[in-house]
Short mmCIF file of C-alpha atoms in Angstrom, two decimals:
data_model
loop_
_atom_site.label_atom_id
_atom_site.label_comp_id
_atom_site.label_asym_id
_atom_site.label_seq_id
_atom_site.Cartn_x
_atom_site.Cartn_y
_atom_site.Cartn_z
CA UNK A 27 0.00 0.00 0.00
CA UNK A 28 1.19 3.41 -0.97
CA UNK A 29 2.30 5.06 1.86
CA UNK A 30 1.44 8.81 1.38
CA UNK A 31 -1.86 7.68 -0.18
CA UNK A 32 -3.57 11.22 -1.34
CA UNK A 33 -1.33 13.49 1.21
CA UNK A 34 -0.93 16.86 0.43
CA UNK A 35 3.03 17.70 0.36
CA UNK A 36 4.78 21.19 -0.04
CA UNK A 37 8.17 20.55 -1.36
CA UNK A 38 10.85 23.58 -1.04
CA UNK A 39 14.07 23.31 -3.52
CA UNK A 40 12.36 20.91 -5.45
CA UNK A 41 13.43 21.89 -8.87
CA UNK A 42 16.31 19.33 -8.48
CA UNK A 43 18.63 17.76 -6.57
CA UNK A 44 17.47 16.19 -3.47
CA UNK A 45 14.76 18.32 -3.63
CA UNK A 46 13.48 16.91 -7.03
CA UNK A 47 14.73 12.68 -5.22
CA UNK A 48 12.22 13.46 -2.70
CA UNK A 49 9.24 15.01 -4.77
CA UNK A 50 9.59 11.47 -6.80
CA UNK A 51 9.60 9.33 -3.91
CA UNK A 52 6.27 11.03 -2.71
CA UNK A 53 4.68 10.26 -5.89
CA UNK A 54 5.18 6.78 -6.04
CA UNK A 55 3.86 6.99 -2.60
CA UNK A 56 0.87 8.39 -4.00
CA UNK A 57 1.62 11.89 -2.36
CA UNK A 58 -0.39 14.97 -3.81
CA UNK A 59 2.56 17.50 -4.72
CA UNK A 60 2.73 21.11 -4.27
CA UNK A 61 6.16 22.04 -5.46
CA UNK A 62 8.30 25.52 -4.67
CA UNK A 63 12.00 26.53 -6.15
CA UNK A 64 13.18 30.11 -7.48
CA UNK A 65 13.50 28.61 -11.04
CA UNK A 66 9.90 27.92 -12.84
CA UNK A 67 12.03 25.58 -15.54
CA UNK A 68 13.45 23.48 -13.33
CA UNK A 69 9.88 23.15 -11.18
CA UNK A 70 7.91 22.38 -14.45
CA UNK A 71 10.60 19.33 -15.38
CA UNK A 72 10.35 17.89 -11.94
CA UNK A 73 6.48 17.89 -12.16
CA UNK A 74 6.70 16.42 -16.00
CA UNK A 75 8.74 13.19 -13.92
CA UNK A 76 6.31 13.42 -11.05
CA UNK A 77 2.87 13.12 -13.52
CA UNK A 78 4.87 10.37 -15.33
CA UNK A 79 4.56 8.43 -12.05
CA UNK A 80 0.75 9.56 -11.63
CA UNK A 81 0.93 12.55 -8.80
CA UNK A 82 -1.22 15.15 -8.85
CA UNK A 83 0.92 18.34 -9.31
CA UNK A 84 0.79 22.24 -8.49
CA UNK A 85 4.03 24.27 -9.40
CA UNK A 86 4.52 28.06 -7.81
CA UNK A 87 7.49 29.35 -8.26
CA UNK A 88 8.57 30.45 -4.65
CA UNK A 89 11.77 32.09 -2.96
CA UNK A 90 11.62 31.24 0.41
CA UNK A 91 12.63 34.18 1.93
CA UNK A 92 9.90 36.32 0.74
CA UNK A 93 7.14 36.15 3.08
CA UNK A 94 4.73 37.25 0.54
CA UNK A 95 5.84 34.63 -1.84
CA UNK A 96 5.45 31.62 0.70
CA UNK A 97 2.32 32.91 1.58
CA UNK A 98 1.24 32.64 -1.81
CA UNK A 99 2.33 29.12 -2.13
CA UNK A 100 0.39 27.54 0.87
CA UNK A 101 -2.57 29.81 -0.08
CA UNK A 102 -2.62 28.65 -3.35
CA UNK A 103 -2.48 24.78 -2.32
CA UNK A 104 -4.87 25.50 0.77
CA UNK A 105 -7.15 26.87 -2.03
CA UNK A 106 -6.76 23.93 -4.74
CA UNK A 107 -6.48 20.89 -2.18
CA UNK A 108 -8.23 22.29 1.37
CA UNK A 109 -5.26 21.08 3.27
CA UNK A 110 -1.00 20.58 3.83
CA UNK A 111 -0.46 17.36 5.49
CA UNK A 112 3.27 17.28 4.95
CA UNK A 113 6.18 20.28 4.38
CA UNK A 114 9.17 19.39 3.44
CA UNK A 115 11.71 22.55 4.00
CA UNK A 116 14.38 21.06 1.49
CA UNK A 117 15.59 24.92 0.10
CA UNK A 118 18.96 25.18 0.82
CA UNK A 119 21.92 27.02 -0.16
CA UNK A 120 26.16 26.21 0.91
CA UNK A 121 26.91 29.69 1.21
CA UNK A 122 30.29 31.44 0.87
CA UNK A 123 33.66 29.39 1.58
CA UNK A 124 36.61 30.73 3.25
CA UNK A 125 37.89 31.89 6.36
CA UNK A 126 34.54 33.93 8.14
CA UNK A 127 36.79 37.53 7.79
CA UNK A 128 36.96 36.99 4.30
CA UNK A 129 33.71 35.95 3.51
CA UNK A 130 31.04 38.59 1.21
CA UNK A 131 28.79 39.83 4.55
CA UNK A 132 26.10 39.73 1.81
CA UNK A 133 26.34 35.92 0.54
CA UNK A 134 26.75 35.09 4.40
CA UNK A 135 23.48 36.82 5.56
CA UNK A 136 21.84 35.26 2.10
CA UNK A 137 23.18 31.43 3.62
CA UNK A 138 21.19 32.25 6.88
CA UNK A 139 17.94 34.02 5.03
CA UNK A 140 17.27 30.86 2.75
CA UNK A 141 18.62 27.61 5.10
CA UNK A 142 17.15 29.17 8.51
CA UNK A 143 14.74 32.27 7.68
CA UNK A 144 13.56 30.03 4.53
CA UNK A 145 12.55 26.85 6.98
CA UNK A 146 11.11 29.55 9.59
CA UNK A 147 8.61 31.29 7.25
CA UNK A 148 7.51 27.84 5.51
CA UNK A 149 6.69 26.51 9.06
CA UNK A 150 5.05 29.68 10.13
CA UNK A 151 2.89 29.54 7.13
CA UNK A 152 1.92 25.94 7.24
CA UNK A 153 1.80 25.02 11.30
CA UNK A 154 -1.96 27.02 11.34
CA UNK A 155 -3.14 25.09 8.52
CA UNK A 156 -2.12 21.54 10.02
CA UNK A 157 -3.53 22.53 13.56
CA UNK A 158 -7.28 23.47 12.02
CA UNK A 159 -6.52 19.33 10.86
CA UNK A 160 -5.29 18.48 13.21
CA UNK A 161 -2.32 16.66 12.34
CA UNK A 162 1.05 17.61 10.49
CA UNK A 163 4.49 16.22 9.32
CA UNK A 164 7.05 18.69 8.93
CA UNK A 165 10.72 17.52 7.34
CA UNK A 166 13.39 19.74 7.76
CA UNK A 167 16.41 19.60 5.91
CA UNK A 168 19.81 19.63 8.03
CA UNK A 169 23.32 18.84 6.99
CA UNK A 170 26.60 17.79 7.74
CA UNK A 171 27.13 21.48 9.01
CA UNK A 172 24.60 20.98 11.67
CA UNK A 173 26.53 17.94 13.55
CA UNK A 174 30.06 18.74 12.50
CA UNK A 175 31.92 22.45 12.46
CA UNK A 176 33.88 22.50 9.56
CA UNK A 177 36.47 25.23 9.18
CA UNK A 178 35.85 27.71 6.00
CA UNK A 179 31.95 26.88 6.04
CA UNK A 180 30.52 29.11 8.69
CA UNK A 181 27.69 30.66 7.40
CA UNK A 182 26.35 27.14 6.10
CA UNK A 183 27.13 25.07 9.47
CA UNK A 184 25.50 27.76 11.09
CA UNK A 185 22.37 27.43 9.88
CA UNK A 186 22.16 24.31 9.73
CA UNK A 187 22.66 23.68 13.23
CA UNK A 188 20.12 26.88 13.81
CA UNK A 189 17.75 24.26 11.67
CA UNK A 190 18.24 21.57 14.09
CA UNK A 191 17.45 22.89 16.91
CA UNK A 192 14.32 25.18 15.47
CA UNK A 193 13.17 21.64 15.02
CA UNK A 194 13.68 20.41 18.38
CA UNK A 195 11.55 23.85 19.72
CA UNK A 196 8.85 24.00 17.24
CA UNK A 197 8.36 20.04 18.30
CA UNK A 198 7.96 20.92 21.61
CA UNK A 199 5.24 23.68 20.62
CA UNK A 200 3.58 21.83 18.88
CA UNK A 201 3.05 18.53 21.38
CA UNK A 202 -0.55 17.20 21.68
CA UNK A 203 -1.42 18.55 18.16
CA UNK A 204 -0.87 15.80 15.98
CA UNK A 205 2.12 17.66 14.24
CA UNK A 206 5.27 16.04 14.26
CA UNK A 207 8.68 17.97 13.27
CA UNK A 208 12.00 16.10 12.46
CA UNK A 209 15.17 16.66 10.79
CA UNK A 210 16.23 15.24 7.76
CA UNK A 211 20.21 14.74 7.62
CA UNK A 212 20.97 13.38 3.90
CA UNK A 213 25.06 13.34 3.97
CA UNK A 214 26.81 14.17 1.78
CA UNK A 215 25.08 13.48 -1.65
CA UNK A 216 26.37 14.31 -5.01
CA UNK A 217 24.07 17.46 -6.49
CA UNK A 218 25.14 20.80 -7.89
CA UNK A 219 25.63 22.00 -4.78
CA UNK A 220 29.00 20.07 -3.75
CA UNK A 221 30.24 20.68 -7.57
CA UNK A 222 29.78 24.10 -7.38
CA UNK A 223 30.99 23.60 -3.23
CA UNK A 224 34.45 21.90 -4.89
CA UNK A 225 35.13 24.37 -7.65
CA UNK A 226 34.61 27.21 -4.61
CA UNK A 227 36.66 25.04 -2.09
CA UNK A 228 39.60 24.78 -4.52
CA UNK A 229 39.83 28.77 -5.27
CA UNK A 230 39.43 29.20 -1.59
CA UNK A 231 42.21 27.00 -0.07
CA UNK A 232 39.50 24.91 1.51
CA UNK A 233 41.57 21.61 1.54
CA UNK A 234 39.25 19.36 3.86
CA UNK A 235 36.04 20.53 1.55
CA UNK A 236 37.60 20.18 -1.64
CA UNK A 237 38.84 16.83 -0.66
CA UNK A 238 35.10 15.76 0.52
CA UNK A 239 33.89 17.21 -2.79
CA UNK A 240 36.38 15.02 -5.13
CA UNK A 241 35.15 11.84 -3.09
CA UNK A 242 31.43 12.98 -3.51
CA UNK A 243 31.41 13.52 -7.03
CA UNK A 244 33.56 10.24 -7.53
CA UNK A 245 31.11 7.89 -6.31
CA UNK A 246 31.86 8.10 -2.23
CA UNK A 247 28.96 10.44 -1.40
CA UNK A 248 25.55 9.65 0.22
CA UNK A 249 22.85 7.94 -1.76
CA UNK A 250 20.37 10.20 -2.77
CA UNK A 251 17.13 7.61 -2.63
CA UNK A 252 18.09 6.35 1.03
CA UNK A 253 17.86 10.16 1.59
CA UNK A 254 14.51 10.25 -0.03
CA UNK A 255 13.59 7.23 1.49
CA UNK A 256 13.89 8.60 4.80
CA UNK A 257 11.72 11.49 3.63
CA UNK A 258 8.94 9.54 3.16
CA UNK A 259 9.74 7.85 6.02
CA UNK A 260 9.10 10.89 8.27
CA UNK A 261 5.86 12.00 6.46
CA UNK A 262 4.58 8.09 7.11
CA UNK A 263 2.13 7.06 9.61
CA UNK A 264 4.99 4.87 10.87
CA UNK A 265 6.64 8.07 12.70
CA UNK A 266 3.11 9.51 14.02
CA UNK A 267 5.13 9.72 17.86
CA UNK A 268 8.61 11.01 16.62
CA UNK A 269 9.06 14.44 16.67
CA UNK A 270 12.12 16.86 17.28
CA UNK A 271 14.42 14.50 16.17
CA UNK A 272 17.16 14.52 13.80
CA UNK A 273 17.93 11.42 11.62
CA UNK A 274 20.31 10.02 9.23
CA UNK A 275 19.87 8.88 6.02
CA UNK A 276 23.78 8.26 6.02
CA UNK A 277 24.25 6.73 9.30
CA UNK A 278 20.73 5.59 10.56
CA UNK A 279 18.88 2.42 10.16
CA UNK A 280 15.90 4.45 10.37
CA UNK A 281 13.68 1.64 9.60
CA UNK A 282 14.43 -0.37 12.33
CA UNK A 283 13.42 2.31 14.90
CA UNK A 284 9.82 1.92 14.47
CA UNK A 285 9.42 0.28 17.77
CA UNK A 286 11.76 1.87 19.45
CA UNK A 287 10.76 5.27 19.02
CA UNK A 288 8.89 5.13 22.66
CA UNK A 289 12.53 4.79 23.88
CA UNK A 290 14.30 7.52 21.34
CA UNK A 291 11.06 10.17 22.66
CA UNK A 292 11.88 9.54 26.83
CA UNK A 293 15.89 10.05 25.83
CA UNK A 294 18.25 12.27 24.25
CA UNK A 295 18.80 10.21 21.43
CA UNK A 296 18.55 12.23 17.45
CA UNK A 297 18.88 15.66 19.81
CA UNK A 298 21.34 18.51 19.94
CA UNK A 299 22.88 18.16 23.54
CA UNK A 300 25.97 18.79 24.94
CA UNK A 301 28.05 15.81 26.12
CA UNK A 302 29.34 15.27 29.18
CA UNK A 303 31.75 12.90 31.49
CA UNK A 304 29.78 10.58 32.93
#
């Protein structure tokens, strides 16, 4: 059985990439798709693949970090389907590289407006419309600069930690609604983004990036369907008492966790926490 039978799924950044992974994943899941990216091109060729597969489509060309625009883009599935069952915050951006002095201020602030502000206005806009139905999934995408501090990457480690743990509060807001928040950590997986993240590391002196990139785009990166895999994971009925949460598609055997998720939710497990001596 299809196991986002006729859900109603905003998809952010999913004009390729992971973004575009995850969008077909849901359809073959028999997800209802309302898709937002910058670029109306890439959007209409990800929904060509997704009505291949069957899905029910709505394109709106969206930046995130206009609040008018992502208003526009829940209104307008709100008006054509009555509901949002699912959001998946996938619009993301690696920001500048090099040492934080050097860094553009304006790319840096633009790295924190789309990974963090971008997530923030999505869940703003959608959390009202899930509570009147009272019930919600809410995927947010996280990164290797969330769980690791890598030198010459601050502005995109930065927010992607900030992600993390906006997932872990708005979880704990939303408790006894039947909304469920988690974070979505793909590793590293080969898209434009870690070309374009190589090239950039190179120029920059970056040596530890440049040297992940060149494994990535030879074959050693994450795999981009256990990554949407987990996505659909999340939005499943199988995950209806996980929330603020961070998992792995990389490292996690998230499908084995189904019955331990009672133990993950009374732990620390998935969670942002310090660690201390025992």
């Amino acid at each position: 059985m299809a196991k986002l039978k006729n859900k109603i799924a905003v998809i952010t950044g999913a004009g390729r990439g992971i973004g575009q992974a995850i969008a077909l994943a849901y359809s073959r899941e028999g997800a209802i798709l309302s898709l937002a990216a910058r670029s109306a091109s890439e959007l209409e060729e990800t929904a060509a693949q997704c009505r291949k597969l069957g899905a029910e489509v709505l394109v709106t060309p969206t930046d995130v970090t206009d609040i008018e625009q992502v208003d526009r883009l829940v209104d307008a599935t709100v008006l054509r389907y009555a509901a949002v069952d699912i959001l998946v915050n996938n619009a993301g951006i690696a920001g500048p590289i090099g040492g934080l002095p050097e860094n553009d201020v304006a790319a840096w602030m633009s790295t924190i407006q789309v990974n963090l502000i971008g997530t923030y206005l999505c869940c703003r806009a959608v959390v009202p419309v899930m509570k009147r139905n009272g019930s919600g999934r809410i995927v947010n995408l996280s990164g290797a600069g969330a769980t690791n501090a890598w030198a010459n990457m601050s502005a995109y480690c930065s927010s992607k930690a900030a992600v993390v743990r906006l997932t872990e509060v708005l979880a704990l807001e939303l408790t006894d609604t039947g909304i469920t928040v988690n974070a979505l950590g793909p590793g590293s997986v080969h898209t434009r983004m870690w070309d374009e993240l190589t090239d950039s590391a190179s120029e920059a002196g970056a040596a530890q990036i440049h040297e992940t990139g060149i494994r990535v785009q030879s074959g050693g990166g994450a795999s981009i369907d256990r990554c949407a895999d987990l996505a659909v994971w999340l939005a499943s009925d199988e995950t209806n008492a996980l929330s603020g949460r961070m998992i792995s598609a990389f490292s996690d055997d998230f499908e084995s966790m189904v019955d331990s998720i009672p133990d993950i939710m009374d732990s620390d497990l998935y969670t942002m926490r310090r660690s201390e001596p025992s």
